[in-house]
């Protein structure tokens, strides 16, 4: 039977105090889960009923021993805002809510680490910073670096100190506290000689303690009322370079002032260096494959060893739980999911997020209403009707909990939202409530609390209230009920603290998952936090904590399987923990059997699970394609789509499937590109209106127009894409990027050519018809393209310009040795193909008599005009107009170019309808990454 740390702890407590003496001691542990399993170990060892010790988590211990009451997190935020308003009357809640939680987190950390806030914030003052910068950069006049922005920055730290002092006083007056403040208070009480009323207090299973926790334990050790029980291994403690032992090397060394034990150190094991272990390291091509490998291994272990063995499935990337959940039903009789399920992943959160997009809104887009109607929770909830041709709802019903008046208060909004969720919840009998019903109930609890606050805090606007609502909902977790005999545990790494298992599987052992990303959210600069005077935690400490939890987890299992993701297209790097095991642990433990088998999935299983989609080209389908090509036409983008994946072409162009646009608060690359294009379109139209000459507006004038044109362009985007707040978050960053790119373009392009450039047309649709022989018939194929800009350079060069906000290089439009062959290649150069088609379309137009041409081409002498199609790349201004020699043969005539071009059109039309091939999935999985149809193809990459 497995000897566990908690079993060893239970034996120690019985031996030290006997069954009768346990009631007089306290046990403090890192988590409630550890407490639960230690209680079970004690109960297992008792032969009759007995009074157990008093159990606390470290937070509960600090609160109860300091006689403190924890302030509700929402109330704490409002108390902090009230204090900040006293210090800086100009602060508004809309601004405060975006960083108020961050400020409170910093206050909590300062108290946990017993940092003197006066020293810290004074150190960040203007005077001290000037002194520091002068020493660092050797400048005598460091005051020159003080700008209005830096002054505002320093004022924030001056305010934070005063807010901290006022908040502390305010909470003391209320008799409440927050976590860090309770720890600081307990330290002060113990230093003043407070007795806690227990004969002994055991601190069990800790590792990286904050300064306040260390001080509490050290003061109690000094009074001989505390003992510490550690779960550590010589492998990482004796190795001075191993991060897992960073704190424990000091805690376990009697010669070190940081020694944290009374008498001998309990316990330093040698499990990682002496015990036989079997460890498998598996590399898999994609994250979802990890789930199936893990489940198959659990089935194998269950068949070999039964259901009573303790097995842990540890998710390094906790988002894997979503994909894992549907497959866990077969283990329900032994299953214990210890991870909370984030409310953010629930249907009710997505509904609330969608609902807020209606508030406030003058016009209601039908696309949003469709999304609302299709939401799973809205089944049976009445909605207004609309016509399929409507862009916006024509009639807005009154007294609805969906359509909120523009002048509504935040409290009015909450009442409507609460009413909607109550309608959803109570349309189902309480006895039939499922997990999603409980998620709705939990969301309602948060909203009820917010409504109560909104009634007394009238300064909460709809904007700040919406942000606060989403913040609070995202912090909520749904808990799972475990089976009675819990032997299969699905958990995150943190939940494994103090627990031991017979066998362990760890998934997602990649950098960024285990250990996690080096993300630090704090108002305190990292260089200041790292200073010895303050020693606040940063990502370095977080990495070391993760390292300890990982290696502690490996101490006692007989068998361990470690899985990571690695493939050519992924940037995910194998975790450093795997490298340490390969090159260090195997040397330290001669009994360690390490294997790295290659995983191959059975081809028969693959065929069974693979969804084969092949669309045969029947006569009826070919007739349908003919109609599409004659009416809707063939464009550069449709040919590019067909060449990359014929099935995607079928879904998009023939069946006309379209994915409903999902509204997002942040602009994607597509919307950003559209935004920049629209600004250029507006500017070019303005130029045309005053004669069309590029020199009509100076570079300085163009740069002045950027901001107002971005605003005007955004109005157009909002009509089609939805509302984007561009004054905050990532959208604000993109706005600044757009300003920079456009400004750089105007400056760079002004010096590209000495010739005068005159604009002729902007965003112009050009089309023609080509007669293509197909079998015994002749099809009239409509060819079309939308050109961003046409201009005349030097009076004789007609430039056909396409703007790209992404990076384009000369190689992308290189025709190679033969333009005809390159335009027919299976791996089509889409940008080259686009430029060729633009040239073809304009050349065909110029062949017409002037009266029959598009108006912007009527005055041009076709026999003296040279066509120059090209791309202006906003990530490669050095390339100027990136073009290529679009000739099938050197010095060819226009007639010869058009004839060769029509043969290229004929090639693609015949390839499209050829019965020798079918519409099927591409073999290049990279093409699937951003495809709208992956769910149909069962290629959710």
mmCIF file of N, CA and C in Angstrom, residues 279-343:
data_model
loop_
_atom_site.group_PDB
_atom_site.id
_atom_site.type_symbol
_atom_site.label_atom_id
_atom_site.label_comp_id
_atom_site.label_asym_id
_atom_site.label_seq_id
_atom_site.Cartn_x
_atom_site.Cartn_y
_atom_site.Cartn_z
ATOM 1 N N UNK A 279 8.744 6.011 -15.729
ATOM 2 C CA UNK A 279 8.314 7.303 -16.273
ATOM 3 C C UNK A 279 8.300 7.224 -17.793
ATOM 4 N N UNK A 280 7.165 7.585 -18.386
ATOM 5 C CA UNK A 280 7.044 7.651 -19.847
ATOM 6 C C UNK A 280 6.870 9.107 -20.254
ATOM 7 N N UNK A 281 7.600 9.511 -21.277
ATOM 8 C CA UNK A 281 7.445 10.851 -21.842
ATOM 9 C C UNK A 281 6.903 10.695 -23.252
ATOM 10 N N UNK A 282 5.757 11.317 -23.517
ATOM 11 C CA UNK A 282 5.098 11.169 -24.807
ATOM 12 C C UNK A 282 4.987 12.519 -25.493
ATOM 13 N N UNK A 283 5.348 12.577 -26.763
ATOM 14 C CA UNK A 283 5.163 13.777 -27.581
ATOM 15 C C UNK A 283 4.021 13.519 -28.555
ATOM 16 N N UNK A 284 3.039 14.420 -28.558
ATOM 17 C CA UNK A 284 1.878 14.253 -29.435
ATOM 18 C C UNK A 284 1.729 15.477 -30.336
ATOM 19 N N UNK A 285 1.078 15.259 -31.466
ATOM 20 C CA UNK A 285 1.025 16.304 -32.488
ATOM 21 C C UNK A 285 0.039 17.410 -32.187
ATOM 22 N N UNK A 286 -1.008 17.142 -31.398
ATOM 23 C CA UNK A 286 -1.965 18.207 -31.108
ATOM 24 C C UNK A 286 -2.556 18.028 -29.718
ATOM 25 N N UNK A 287 -3.073 19.093 -29.129
ATOM 26 C CA UNK A 287 -3.551 19.032 -27.743
ATOM 27 C C UNK A 287 -4.666 18.024 -27.516
ATOM 28 N N UNK A 288 -5.605 17.897 -28.463
ATOM 29 C CA UNK A 288 -6.745 17.003 -28.247
ATOM 30 C C UNK A 288 -6.324 15.543 -28.193
ATOM 31 N N UNK A 289 -5.237 15.185 -28.883
ATOM 32 C CA UNK A 289 -4.771 13.793 -28.856
ATOM 33 C C UNK A 289 -4.348 13.377 -27.449
ATOM 34 N N UNK A 290 -3.906 14.357 -26.631
ATOM 35 C CA UNK A 290 -3.501 14.045 -25.257
ATOM 36 C C UNK A 290 -4.636 13.393 -24.475
ATOM 37 N N UNK A 291 -5.844 13.881 -24.701
ATOM 38 C CA UNK A 291 -7.010 13.387 -23.956
ATOM 39 C C UNK A 291 -7.231 11.910 -24.226
ATOM 40 N N UNK A 292 -7.167 11.527 -25.506
ATOM 41 C CA UNK A 292 -7.450 10.139 -25.863
ATOM 42 C C UNK A 292 -6.346 9.196 -25.373
ATOM 43 N N UNK A 293 -5.098 9.671 -25.406
ATOM 44 C CA UNK A 293 -3.996 8.874 -24.869
ATOM 45 C C UNK A 293 -4.175 8.673 -23.368
ATOM 46 N N UNK A 294 -4.534 9.753 -22.653
ATOM 47 C CA UNK A 294 -4.715 9.664 -21.200
ATOM 48 C C UNK A 294 -5.865 8.728 -20.839
ATOM 49 N N UNK A 295 -6.986 8.852 -21.538
ATOM 50 C CA UNK A 295 -8.140 8.001 -21.237
ATOM 51 C C UNK A 295 -7.829 6.534 -21.499
ATOM 52 N N UNK A 296 -7.114 6.257 -22.569
ATOM 53 C CA UNK A 296 -6.755 4.858 -22.868
ATOM 54 C C UNK A 296 -5.836 4.296 -21.802
ATOM 55 N N UNK A 297 -4.919 5.123 -21.296
ATOM 56 C CA UNK A 297 -4.008 4.664 -20.251
ATOM 57 C C UNK A 297 -4.765 4.396 -18.949
ATOM 58 N N UNK A 298 -5.749 5.252 -18.635
ATOM 59 C CA UNK A 298 -6.553 5.044 -17.421
ATOM 60 C C UNK A 298 -7.334 3.739 -17.533
ATOM 61 N N UNK A 299 -7.873 3.451 -18.722
ATOM 62 C CA UNK A 299 -8.586 2.178 -18.916
ATOM 63 C C UNK A 299 -7.644 1.002 -18.695
ATOM 64 N N UNK A 300 -6.434 1.117 -19.227
ATOM 65 C CA UNK A 300 -5.446 0.034 -19.077
ATOM 66 C C UNK A 300 -5.109 -0.191 -17.611
ATOM 67 N N UNK A 301 -4.831 0.887 -16.883
ATOM 68 C CA UNK A 301 -4.522 0.762 -15.448
ATOM 69 C C UNK A 301 -5.708 0.185 -14.676
ATOM 70 N N UNK A 302 -6.902 0.611 -15.043
ATOM 71 C CA UNK A 302 -8.093 0.120 -14.346
ATOM 72 C C UNK A 302 -8.256 -1.388 -14.557
ATOM 73 N N UNK A 303 -7.970 -1.867 -15.771
ATOM 74 C CA UNK A 303 -8.070 -3.305 -16.060
ATOM 75 C C UNK A 303 -6.990 -4.091 -15.314
ATOM 76 N N UNK A 304 -5.796 -3.501 -15.180
ATOM 77 C CA UNK A 304 -4.676 -4.217 -14.558
ATOM 78 C C UNK A 304 -4.695 -4.145 -13.035
ATOM 79 N N UNK A 305 -5.086 -3.001 -12.484
ATOM 80 C CA UNK A 305 -4.926 -2.782 -11.043
ATOM 81 C C UNK A 305 -6.236 -2.533 -10.309
ATOM 82 N N UNK A 306 -7.358 -2.509 -11.024
ATOM 83 C CA UNK A 306 -8.643 -2.277 -10.374
ATOM 84 C C UNK A 306 -8.951 -0.801 -10.204
ATOM 85 N N UNK A 307 -10.108 -0.516 -9.590
ATOM 86 C CA UNK A 307 -10.591 0.856 -9.476
ATOM 87 C C UNK A 307 -10.208 1.540 -8.169
ATOM 88 N N UNK A 308 -9.555 0.801 -7.262
ATOM 89 C CA UNK A 308 -9.259 1.377 -5.947
ATOM 90 C C UNK A 308 -7.959 2.156 -5.917
ATOM 91 N N UNK A 309 -7.066 1.893 -6.884
ATOM 92 C CA UNK A 309 -5.806 2.638 -6.910
ATOM 93 C C UNK A 309 -6.073 4.120 -7.172
ATOM 94 N N UNK A 310 -5.283 4.954 -6.500
ATOM 95 C CA UNK A 310 -5.438 6.399 -6.640
ATOM 96 C C UNK A 310 -4.683 6.877 -7.886
ATOM 97 N N UNK A 311 -5.440 7.421 -8.831
ATOM 98 C CA UNK A 311 -4.875 7.890 -10.101
ATOM 99 C C UNK A 311 -5.175 9.372 -10.241
ATOM 100 N N UNK A 312 -4.172 10.153 -10.626
ATOM 101 C CA UNK A 312 -4.348 11.595 -10.853
ATOM 102 C C UNK A 312 -4.127 11.912 -12.318
ATOM 103 N N UNK A 313 -5.076 12.609 -12.919
ATOM 104 C CA UNK A 313 -4.916 13.157 -14.260
ATOM 105 C C UNK A 313 -4.771 14.671 -14.088
ATOM 106 N N UNK A 314 -3.554 15.160 -14.239
ATOM 107 C CA UNK A 314 -3.237 16.561 -13.952
ATOM 108 C C UNK A 314 -3.188 17.333 -15.268
ATOM 109 N N UNK A 315 -3.975 18.390 -15.360
ATOM 110 C CA UNK A 315 -4.048 19.190 -16.582
ATOM 111 C C UNK A 315 -3.160 20.420 -16.451
ATOM 112 N N UNK A 316 -2.027 20.390 -17.142
ATOM 113 C CA UNK A 316 -1.161 21.569 -17.134
ATOM 114 C C UNK A 316 -1.853 22.764 -17.746
ATOM 115 N N UNK A 317 -2.630 22.526 -18.797
ATOM 116 C CA UNK A 317 -3.464 23.554 -19.409
ATOM 117 C C UNK A 317 -4.903 23.262 -18.997
ATOM 118 N N UNK A 318 -5.416 24.044 -18.050
ATOM 119 C CA UNK A 318 -6.707 23.723 -17.462
ATOM 120 C C UNK A 318 -7.867 23.891 -18.434
ATOM 121 N N UNK A 319 -7.630 24.565 -19.575
ATOM 122 C CA UNK A 319 -8.696 24.691 -20.574
ATOM 123 C C UNK A 319 -8.999 23.355 -21.244
ATOM 124 N N UNK A 320 -8.114 22.359 -21.076
ATOM 125 C CA UNK A 320 -8.372 21.021 -21.619
ATOM 126 C C UNK A 320 -9.600 20.370 -20.986
ATOM 127 N N UNK A 321 -10.005 20.868 -19.818
ATOM 128 C CA UNK A 321 -11.154 20.276 -19.132
ATOM 129 C C UNK A 321 -12.398 20.308 -20.013
ATOM 130 N N UNK A 322 -12.557 21.381 -20.808
ATOM 131 C CA UNK A 322 -13.716 21.485 -21.701
ATOM 132 C C UNK A 322 -13.773 20.294 -22.659
ATOM 133 N N UNK A 323 -12.634 19.962 -23.253
ATOM 134 C CA UNK A 323 -12.589 18.864 -24.219
ATOM 135 C C UNK A 323 -12.666 17.503 -23.540
ATOM 136 N N UNK A 324 -12.204 17.441 -22.304
ATOM 137 C CA UNK A 324 -12.161 16.173 -21.578
ATOM 138 C C UNK A 324 -13.530 15.760 -21.038
ATOM 139 N N UNK A 325 -14.338 16.728 -20.635
ATOM 140 C CA UNK A 325 -15.598 16.458 -19.947
ATOM 141 C C UNK A 325 -16.503 15.441 -20.650
ATOM 142 N N UNK A 326 -16.707 15.535 -21.978
ATOM 143 C CA UNK A 326 -17.648 14.603 -22.614
ATOM 144 C C UNK A 326 -17.234 13.132 -22.515
ATOM 145 N N UNK A 327 -15.957 12.855 -22.204
ATOM 146 C CA UNK A 327 -15.466 11.476 -22.232
ATOM 147 C C UNK A 327 -15.318 10.854 -20.844
ATOM 148 N N UNK A 328 -15.681 11.603 -19.791
ATOM 149 C CA UNK A 328 -15.429 11.112 -18.434
ATOM 150 C C UNK A 328 -16.571 10.285 -17.866
ATOM 151 N N UNK A 329 -17.674 10.199 -18.597
ATOM 152 C CA UNK A 329 -18.846 9.493 -18.080
ATOM 153 C C UNK A 329 -18.591 8.047 -17.715
ATOM 154 N N UNK A 330 -17.716 7.372 -18.457
ATOM 155 C CA UNK A 330 -17.458 5.947 -18.185
ATOM 156 C C UNK A 330 -16.770 5.732 -16.832
ATOM 157 N N UNK A 331 -16.193 6.797 -16.261
ATOM 158 C CA UNK A 331 -15.497 6.681 -14.970
ATOM 159 C C UNK A 331 -16.280 7.327 -13.830
ATOM 160 N N UNK A 332 -17.572 7.577 -14.034
ATOM 161 C CA UNK A 332 -18.344 8.366 -13.067
ATOM 162 C C UNK A 332 -18.377 7.762 -11.672
ATOM 163 N N UNK A 333 -18.245 6.441 -11.561
ATOM 164 C CA UNK A 333 -18.329 5.801 -10.246
ATOM 165 C C UNK A 333 -17.072 6.001 -9.399
ATOM 166 N N UNK A 334 -16.001 6.488 -10.022
ATOM 167 C CA UNK A 334 -14.769 6.719 -9.244
ATOM 168 C C UNK A 334 -14.199 8.125 -9.465
ATOM 169 N N UNK A 335 -14.961 8.952 -10.146
ATOM 170 C CA UNK A 335 -14.452 10.237 -10.618
ATOM 171 C C UNK A 335 -14.530 11.324 -9.542
ATOM 172 N N UNK A 336 -13.482 12.145 -9.509
ATOM 173 C CA UNK A 336 -13.445 13.308 -8.621
ATOM 174 C C UNK A 336 -12.763 14.449 -9.372
ATOM 175 N N UNK A 337 -13.566 15.406 -9.852
ATOM 176 C CA UNK A 337 -13.003 16.563 -10.557
ATOM 177 C C UNK A 337 -12.803 17.666 -9.522
ATOM 178 N N UNK A 338 -11.566 17.937 -9.202
ATOM 179 C CA UNK A 338 -11.277 18.895 -8.134
ATOM 180 C C UNK A 338 -11.185 20.328 -8.649
ATOM 181 N N UNK A 339 -11.065 20.491 -9.963
ATOM 182 C CA UNK A 339 -10.932 21.831 -10.533
ATOM 183 C C UNK A 339 -12.295 22.507 -10.596
ATOM 184 N N UNK A 340 -12.339 23.765 -10.274
ATOM 185 C CA UNK A 340 -13.569 24.518 -10.487
ATOM 186 C C UNK A 340 -13.728 24.804 -11.971
ATOM 187 N N UNK A 341 -14.968 24.820 -12.421
ATOM 188 C CA UNK A 341 -15.254 25.108 -13.829
ATOM 189 C C UNK A 341 -15.631 26.574 -13.943
ATOM 190 N N UNK A 342 -14.839 27.327 -14.692
ATOM 191 C CA UNK A 342 -15.019 28.774 -14.757
ATOM 192 C C UNK A 342 -16.387 29.121 -15.330
ATOM 193 N N UNK A 343 -17.075 30.031 -14.662
ATOM 194 C CA UNK A 343 -18.371 30.491 -15.162
ATOM 195 C C UNK A 343 -18.222 31.152 -16.529
#
